[in-house]
C-alpha cells in the first residue's frame, strides 16, 4: 500500500489560497467585503486579487520575495492576504503602532521589495524610509500608496497607488501554483521591547491548518458577518483573513476600533463575529449607556478574545450587552490562538462568578495542534495535572511557525526536543484545561521566590473601582526584583492607595502563601484615565513565620 | 525562508490518531461510548485502544499489515478505528451485508493477518474462511471473535476473543509513531456488482483532513451525542469514527437500525447527530405514529444524509418530526462525503417545496477538497455553470484516496490529468451548487440518447402513493437500452399502473424534452412492501416531432 503514488488528484498542497478560489465559485455573489459605502462580492474579491497579483509580477516580484504593508483594516490589506501569495510572494504585515525606527528595522531585515502604505501612515513610513536610506547595503523598497477606497484623498508618495494596480492587473491571471505546502506565506514580526523584532515565518500548510482549527474551535459556521476589530497584522488576524473566505462570510472592514465605528457597523450589518483583546471590551462598555450610535444589538455577537485572560467582572458586563465571549490563548509563533477555552455544557449550571473563572482559563489545544504540555524546565518532565504545579507551556504541531527568519540563535532557543517552548508559564488542571500563570520573562523573582505578576494583577482587578491593572518587575536593591503595579481606576473614582492595599491584604490568594514568599514589595501607581498626574505608593507584603500576610504601605513621591 | 527546517515541533504527521490522544487529555472523564448498559470515558477508550494495539503487536502484527473486521456498530468496531492504526496496521472494515464469497475475496485480496468477527456473523465468516481455504496460496487469518460486551454469549470460534485482547494488553503501550502521513490507515472495499470489489486505501493525511472537513461542513460543534445509524464500514462511518473523538462527543452504538433501537437511544441519550441514507427516514417515519418507544424527540437531531438525494416529500415529513437534514454527496474513493449542500440563510424564506429541491442538490465542495469540477469528457473542458450542461464530476484534493490496492488498471482509469473521475454525471448551477444527475454507468442510453435514471425516479417519487422508485437500464432489442422502474407503493395503496403512467405523462420535465429523446420505454413494476407478488407494466415514452410527450402503456406479464 506504500507504493501507491501521490498525484495531482490526491495530494494537493494545503494552502489557504484554495479558500478564496472556492469562495469565488461557491459563494460568487455573496458579499465578501463591506467598508463604508464599498461592497464587493467573492467573485469580485477573487478577481481583484488576481489583478493585484499579476501587477506584483509586473513589478518583478518573484517567488519568496517579501511584500510589506502598513495599513489599518481596510479592504486592500484583506485582499493582500491572498494577492501577495497568489504572486508567489510572502506577505509582511507591519504593526501600525510601531515607530519609524522599528518599521525601518523590519523593512531592512525582511528585505522587502515593495512597501504598501495606507495614506494615513505616510508620514511615519517616510521617516522609516529615510532611516532605511541611511543604513548601508540596503535596498529601498518600491512604495505603493493605499488611498482610501471609499473617500479617495489623492495623497501620494511616488507614482503607484493600490487601485491603480488593481485596474492595470490581469483579471484572468493564473495564480502561482503552490508546489510545496512548506513554502512561506507570511512573515510577522513580533514586537521587540529590549531586543530587535523577530520575523516569524508561516508556511502555507501551517496557515491552512490553523485556519481550519480556529473555525472549528470557535465553531464559526457558514455565512458569518465578521467585524475587523482585531488588527489583521496580528498573526494575520488570527487566521480569520483566510477563515472568513473559507466560510463564505462577509468582512466588515473598519479603520479604527472606536466605539462609534464598532457599534455602527455591528448594528448596521448584523455582525455575528469579532475578535479583540479584552481591553476592547472597555471601549464597548463605556460607550454603551450614553452614545446615540449604540443602538441595541439584535444579533448575538460572538467575541473571540485573547492576549490576556478576560477579567471576570468584565466578562459578566460584556455578555449582558449581547456579546458572547470565547477565550483563546496563542502567540505569533503558533499562528495565533493555539488553545481555546472550550465551553462545557455542564458549566452553564454554575454561578456566574465560577463560570467567569473557568472561562478565563486558556483551555485545550486546537485540533491541528498535535500536542500541548506543561514541562518542568529542570527535568523536562510533564508537570502533574493538579492545577498547581507550574512549568513552561510547550506546543508541537503543524500550526507552529517554520521558524524565525535569519535568526538561528532564536530558533535554537525555542525549538528543543521536538517541542516549541512558548516562554509562558502555566499549570494544567485536573480536567485537562491549561491555565497560564505568566510569561516566563514576566515572572518576578523576589528574594529567590517566583511571584506571578498575573496573580497579583487578578487580585487588584477584582476591586470594583479598578479598570485595568498591570504588574511588572521593578529592580529592588535588597530583593533583586519587586512587583510594581500600574492601576487605572474607574472614572471619577475617589478611592486611594490605602483601599487598594487593603483589598490586596484581604484577597491575595492562599496560592501565593503556599509559595512561602518571605518578603516582597508591590508598588501601586494609581491614575485616572485621561489624567497625566500620578501619585505613587509603596506596598510591602510580608509573610511572617506563620504565613500570615501583613501589608505595610508607605508613600513614595 | 525556504531553508527553515522542518522539525518535530513544527511538522507533525497529520493523523486522526491525535484526536483520541487529545480526547484522552482534554475530555478524559466525558462519556465516549454508550452501548446498552455499557459506558466508557475517553480516558478508558484511549486505554482500551492502547491495550488492543499492544495485543495486536503480540500477535505479530507489524506496520502495514491488514486487520479485517466484520461487525455491526458495536464498541469494538469503534475502538479498532484507533487501535489498529496505533499498532501501525491498516484497518479493513467489511460490509456486513456481503455474502461469504465476497468476504472471502476481500480477505484474500487484502491478505488480512487477523480477522475480527462479531458473534452474530460467525456463520457467514466460517463459510468465507472455508472458501478461502480452498483457494491456492492463501494465508488463513487468525480469527478473533467479538462477543457482545453488554450480554456476553460465550460463543467462540477458536481461542481468541476481543475483550481478552483488551484484558491482556498493555495500558501503557506507546502507539506506533506515524512518521509519514501518506502511510495507509484503512482499506475499504467498494461493493462489486459485475466486477470484483476494489480496495480503496486511505492515508492518515486524507483521513485527518476529511474528518476536519466534515466537522466543518456539518458544523458539528463540541460535545455531540452521535447515534451510530450509519454503518462504520461505510467509509469509516464517513470519518465520524474519528470526528466524534475530535469533538469530545459521545458515541451511541447500536446493533441494528430498527425504529425501536434508534428512537429508544435518541430519546434516552438526547442524541444530537446521526448519519444515514434517506431510506432510513422511512423506518423512522413508519414507526412514529403507533410505536410505544417513539416518545417525542426533545433535542433537535441533525441528520447528515447521502447515498441518494433525499426526495422532497420525505424531507418535509422527517423534518416535521424534529430532525434537521443536511445532504451530502460522496463516494468511498473520496473518504466519504466530498460535497455538502450548505444551506443559505436566504433560502429560509422560500416555500418548503423549493427548499426541498435546493436541499436535494449535492452542493459545494468540503473545505479540504482543493477543487471540484464537472467536465465534458470529450474535450476535458469545464461545462458551463448553467444547471443544464452535463459532464462527469471530477475531484482533486488531499482527501481523495491513495488509490486502489493492487489494481493499477483501476487507478489508471480514475486518476487522469491531476483529477479523480467519480463516474458520476452532473451539472453545476449558476450559484455554484453541483447536482448529480446519475452514475455514468447508470445513464440509460436509449436510441443513442442519454436518459438519466435519477430524473425518471424523481418524477415517479413525486407521486403521493410511491414510497420508493428505482430506475435501471433494461436491454431492449430495438433501442439498445430502455429504462425499467421498480416501484414500491405505500401500504394498502389501491393505485394502478395507469396512475403512475398518467403521473409520468404530466410530470416528466421539460429538461428531458430538451434532450430530444425520440423514443424510450419505461417499464413500471409496482409492488407493495411485504408482498411478493408483482405485476408488470410497460410504459412507452414517445416524443413526436413537436416534442410533445405521449405515454403509451401496455400490460406485459
PDB file of N, CA and C in Angstrom, chain A residues 1-2, chain B residues 13 15 17 53 56-67 83-91 110-111 113 173 175-186 202-204 402 405:
ATOM      1  N   UNK A   1       0.819  -1.209   0.000  1.00  0.00           N
ATOM      2  CA  UNK A   1       0.000   0.000   0.000  1.00  0.00           C
ATOM      3  C   UNK A   1       0.851   1.255   0.000  1.00  0.00           C
ATOM      4  N   UNK A   2       2.141   1.043   0.291  1.00  0.00           N
ATOM      5  CA  UNK A   2       3.046   2.174   0.399  1.00  0.00           C
ATOM      6  C   UNK A   2       3.413   2.742  -0.962  1.00  0.00           C
TER       7      UNK A   2
ATOM      8  N   UNK B  13       3.118  14.697  11.493  1.00  0.00           N
ATOM      9  CA  UNK B  13       2.235  13.982  10.561  1.00  0.00           C
ATOM     10  C   UNK B  13       0.778  14.193  10.948  1.00  0.00           C
ATOM     11  N   UNK B  15      -2.690  12.929  11.370  1.00  0.00           N
ATOM     12  CA  UNK B  15      -3.335  11.626  11.560  1.00  0.00           C
ATOM     13  C   UNK B  15      -4.500  11.774  12.533  1.00  0.00           C
ATOM     14  N   UNK B  17      -5.307   9.838  14.668  1.00  0.00           N
ATOM     15  CA  UNK B  17      -4.963   9.256  15.969  1.00  0.00           C
ATOM     16  C   UNK B  17      -4.752  10.347  17.021  1.00  0.00           C
ATOM     17  N   UNK B  53      -4.067  -2.450  20.769  1.00  0.00           N
ATOM     18  CA  UNK B  53      -2.926  -2.253  19.872  1.00  0.00           C
ATOM     19  C   UNK B  53      -1.736  -3.096  20.330  1.00  0.00           C
ATOM     20  N   UNK B  56      -2.286  -6.660  19.527  1.00  0.00           N
ATOM     21  CA  UNK B  56      -2.071  -6.936  18.098  1.00  0.00           C
ATOM     22  C   UNK B  56      -0.580  -7.101  17.814  1.00  0.00           C
ATOM     23  N   UNK B  57       0.235  -6.255  18.451  1.00  0.00           N
ATOM     24  CA  UNK B  57       1.694  -6.396  18.271  1.00  0.00           C
ATOM     25  C   UNK B  57       2.154  -7.762  18.783  1.00  0.00           C
ATOM     26  N   UNK B  58       1.542  -8.196  19.890  1.00  0.00           N
ATOM     27  CA  UNK B  58       1.906  -9.512  20.442  1.00  0.00           C
ATOM     28  C   UNK B  58       1.512 -10.636  19.478  1.00  0.00           C
ATOM     29  N   UNK B  59       0.492 -10.379  18.661  1.00  0.00           N
ATOM     30  CA  UNK B  59       0.071 -11.374  17.658  1.00  0.00           C
ATOM     31  C   UNK B  59       0.884 -11.228  16.368  1.00  0.00           C
ATOM     32  N   UNK B  60       2.006 -10.549  16.482  1.00  0.00           N
ATOM     33  CA  UNK B  60       2.940 -10.371  15.349  1.00  0.00           C
ATOM     34  C   UNK B  60       2.424  -9.454  14.241  1.00  0.00           C
ATOM     35  N   UNK B  61       1.472  -8.625  14.580  1.00  0.00           N
ATOM     36  CA  UNK B  61       1.031  -7.623  13.601  1.00  0.00           C
ATOM     37  C   UNK B  61       2.096  -6.535  13.531  1.00  0.00           C
ATOM     38  N   UNK B  62       2.540  -6.243  12.316  1.00  0.00           N
ATOM     39  CA  UNK B  62       3.550  -5.184  12.136  1.00  0.00           C
ATOM     40  C   UNK B  62       3.029  -4.135  11.153  1.00  0.00           C
ATOM     41  N   UNK B  63       3.839  -3.139  10.931  1.00  0.00           N
ATOM     42  CA  UNK B  63       3.459  -1.999  10.111  1.00  0.00           C
ATOM     43  C   UNK B  63       2.880  -2.429   8.766  1.00  0.00           C
ATOM     44  N   UNK B  64       1.739  -1.822   8.414  1.00  0.00           N
ATOM     45  CA  UNK B  64       1.068  -2.030   7.130  1.00  0.00           C
ATOM     46  C   UNK B  64       0.406  -3.398   6.958  1.00  0.00           C
ATOM     47  N   UNK B  65       0.421  -4.246   7.997  1.00  0.00           N
ATOM     48  CA  UNK B  65      -0.382  -5.470   7.957  1.00  0.00           C
ATOM     49  C   UNK B  65      -1.858  -5.073   7.963  1.00  0.00           C
ATOM     50  N   UNK B  66      -2.669  -5.915   7.342  1.00  0.00           N
ATOM     51  CA  UNK B  66      -4.106  -5.632   7.301  1.00  0.00           C
ATOM     52  C   UNK B  66      -4.835  -6.417   8.382  1.00  0.00           C
ATOM     53  N   UNK B  67      -5.691  -5.722   9.111  1.00  0.00           N
ATOM     54  CA  UNK B  67      -6.547  -6.338  10.119  1.00  0.00           C
ATOM     55  C   UNK B  67      -7.995  -6.135   9.657  1.00  0.00           C
ATOM     56  N   UNK B  83      -7.264   1.599  17.482  1.00  0.00           N
ATOM     57  CA  UNK B  83      -6.330   0.583  17.970  1.00  0.00           C
ATOM     58  C   UNK B  83      -5.495  -0.022  16.837  1.00  0.00           C
ATOM     59  N   UNK B  84      -6.142  -0.304  15.702  1.00  0.00           N
ATOM     60  CA  UNK B  84      -5.414  -0.958  14.607  1.00  0.00           C
ATOM     61  C   UNK B  84      -4.305  -0.043  14.056  1.00  0.00           C
ATOM     62  N   UNK B  85      -4.620   1.209  13.692  1.00  0.00           N
ATOM     63  CA  UNK B  85      -3.502   2.077  13.259  1.00  0.00           C
ATOM     64  C   UNK B  85      -2.510   2.411  14.379  1.00  0.00           C
ATOM     65  N   UNK B  86      -2.948   2.368  15.639  1.00  0.00           N
ATOM     66  CA  UNK B  86      -1.997   2.595  16.737  1.00  0.00           C
ATOM     67  C   UNK B  86      -0.968   1.463  16.813  1.00  0.00           C
ATOM     68  N   UNK B  87      -1.320   0.314  16.216  1.00  0.00           N
ATOM     69  CA  UNK B  87      -0.355  -0.785  16.124  1.00  0.00           C
ATOM     70  C   UNK B  87       0.441  -0.679  14.821  1.00  0.00           C
ATOM     71  N   UNK B  88       0.189   0.361  14.052  1.00  0.00           N
ATOM     72  CA  UNK B  88       0.882   0.550  12.771  1.00  0.00           C
ATOM     73  C   UNK B  88       0.198  -0.175  11.627  1.00  0.00           C
ATOM     74  N   UNK B  89      -0.910  -0.845  11.917  1.00  0.00           N
ATOM     75  CA  UNK B  89      -1.567  -1.676  10.914  1.00  0.00           C
ATOM     76  C   UNK B  89      -2.677  -0.912  10.185  1.00  0.00           C
ATOM     77  N   UNK B  90      -3.282  -1.600   9.230  1.00  0.00           N
ATOM     78  CA  UNK B  90      -4.303  -0.994   8.375  1.00  0.00           C
ATOM     79  C   UNK B  90      -5.640  -1.677   8.658  1.00  0.00           C
ATOM     80  N   UNK B  91      -6.653  -0.879   8.964  1.00  0.00           N
ATOM     81  CA  UNK B  91      -7.967  -1.424   9.302  1.00  0.00           C
ATOM     82  C   UNK B  91      -8.797  -1.657   8.048  1.00  0.00           C
ATOM     83  N   UNK B 110      -6.897  -8.639   0.448  1.00  0.00           N
ATOM     84  CA  UNK B 110      -6.259  -7.738   1.422  1.00  0.00           C
ATOM     85  C   UNK B 110      -5.111  -8.423   2.163  1.00  0.00           C
ATOM     86  N   UNK B 111      -5.027  -9.748   2.028  1.00  0.00           N
ATOM     87  CA  UNK B 111      -4.019 -10.531   2.751  1.00  0.00           C
ATOM     88  C   UNK B 111      -4.114 -10.288   4.255  1.00  0.00           C
ATOM     89  N   UNK B 113      -4.194 -10.422   8.093  1.00  0.00           N
ATOM     90  CA  UNK B 113      -3.467 -11.279   9.035  1.00  0.00           C
ATOM     91  C   UNK B 113      -4.377 -11.706  10.192  1.00  0.00           C
ATOM     92  N   UNK B 173       0.956   1.075  26.583  1.00  0.00           N
ATOM     93  CA  UNK B 173       1.554   0.920  25.241  1.00  0.00           C
ATOM     94  C   UNK B 173       1.738   2.289  24.582  1.00  0.00           C
ATOM     95  N   UNK B 175       1.795   4.177  21.268  1.00  0.00           N
ATOM     96  CA  UNK B 175       1.377   3.911  19.886  1.00  0.00           C
ATOM     97  C   UNK B 175       2.509   4.104  18.881  1.00  0.00           C
ATOM     98  N   UNK B 176       2.466   3.288  17.860  1.00  0.00           N
ATOM     99  CA  UNK B 176       3.398   3.387  16.725  1.00  0.00           C
ATOM    100  C   UNK B 176       3.381   4.828  16.199  1.00  0.00           C
ATOM    101  N   UNK B 177       4.539   5.422  16.089  1.00  0.00           N
ATOM    102  CA  UNK B 177       4.586   6.806  15.595  1.00  0.00           C
ATOM    103  C   UNK B 177       4.339   6.835  14.085  1.00  0.00           C
ATOM    104  N   UNK B 178       3.496   7.745  13.661  1.00  0.00           N
ATOM    105  CA  UNK B 178       3.222   7.886  12.227  1.00  0.00           C
ATOM    106  C   UNK B 178       4.260   8.858  11.674  1.00  0.00           C
ATOM    107  N   UNK B 179       5.283   8.316  11.040  1.00  0.00           N
ATOM    108  CA  UNK B 179       6.359   9.191  10.576  1.00  0.00           C
ATOM    109  C   UNK B 179       6.038   9.795   9.206  1.00  0.00           C
ATOM    110  N   UNK B 180       5.139   9.151   8.483  1.00  0.00           N
ATOM    111  CA  UNK B 180       4.770   9.672   7.162  1.00  0.00           C
ATOM    112  C   UNK B 180       3.248   9.700   7.059  1.00  0.00           C
ATOM    113  N   UNK B 181       2.693  10.884   6.927  1.00  0.00           N
ATOM    114  CA  UNK B 181       1.230  10.998   6.912  1.00  0.00           C
ATOM    115  C   UNK B 181       0.605  10.367   5.666  1.00  0.00           C
ATOM    116  N   UNK B 182       1.415  10.024   4.709  1.00  0.00           N
ATOM    117  CA  UNK B 182       0.931   9.347   3.495  1.00  0.00           C
ATOM    118  C   UNK B 182       0.768   7.833   3.731  1.00  0.00           C
ATOM    119  N   UNK B 183       1.196   7.351   4.886  1.00  0.00           N
ATOM    120  CA  UNK B 183       1.036   5.929   5.220  1.00  0.00           C
ATOM    121  C   UNK B 183      -0.444   5.551   5.242  1.00  0.00           C
ATOM    122  N   UNK B 184      -0.742   4.298   4.919  1.00  0.00           N
ATOM    123  CA  UNK B 184      -2.148   3.871   4.900  1.00  0.00           C
ATOM    124  C   UNK B 184      -2.720   3.746   6.312  1.00  0.00           C
ATOM    125  N   UNK B 185      -3.999   4.041   6.441  1.00  0.00           N
ATOM    126  CA  UNK B 185      -4.675   3.876   7.736  1.00  0.00           C
ATOM    127  C   UNK B 185      -5.826   2.869   7.632  1.00  0.00           C
ATOM    128  N   UNK B 186      -6.580   2.929   6.528  1.00  0.00           N
ATOM    129  CA  UNK B 186      -7.673   1.975   6.363  1.00  0.00           C
ATOM    130  C   UNK B 186      -7.774   1.521   4.905  1.00  0.00           C
ATOM    131  N   UNK B 202      -6.980   4.589   2.254  1.00  0.00           N
ATOM    132  CA  UNK B 202      -6.917   5.960   2.778  1.00  0.00           C
ATOM    133  C   UNK B 202      -5.568   6.165   3.459  1.00  0.00           C
ATOM    134  N   UNK B 203      -5.057   7.377   3.372  1.00  0.00           N
ATOM    135  CA  UNK B 203      -3.846   7.721   4.122  1.00  0.00           C
ATOM    136  C   UNK B 203      -4.240   8.393   5.438  1.00  0.00           C
ATOM    137  N   UNK B 204      -3.296   8.441   6.351  1.00  0.00           N
ATOM    138  CA  UNK B 204      -3.535   9.173   7.604  1.00  0.00           C
ATOM    139  C   UNK B 204      -3.867  10.636   7.292  1.00  0.00           C
ATOM    140  N   UNK B 402      -5.567   7.215  -1.588  1.00  0.00           N
ATOM    141  CA  UNK B 402      -4.236   6.957  -2.150  1.00  0.00           C
ATOM    142  C   UNK B 402      -4.373   6.227  -3.481  1.00  0.00           C
ATOM    143  N   UNK B 405      -5.969  -0.705  -4.039  1.00  0.00           N
ATOM    144  CA  UNK B 405      -4.902  -1.619  -3.641  1.00  0.00           C
ATOM    145  C   UNK B 405      -4.707  -2.691  -4.705  1.00  0.00           C
TER     146      UNK B 405
END
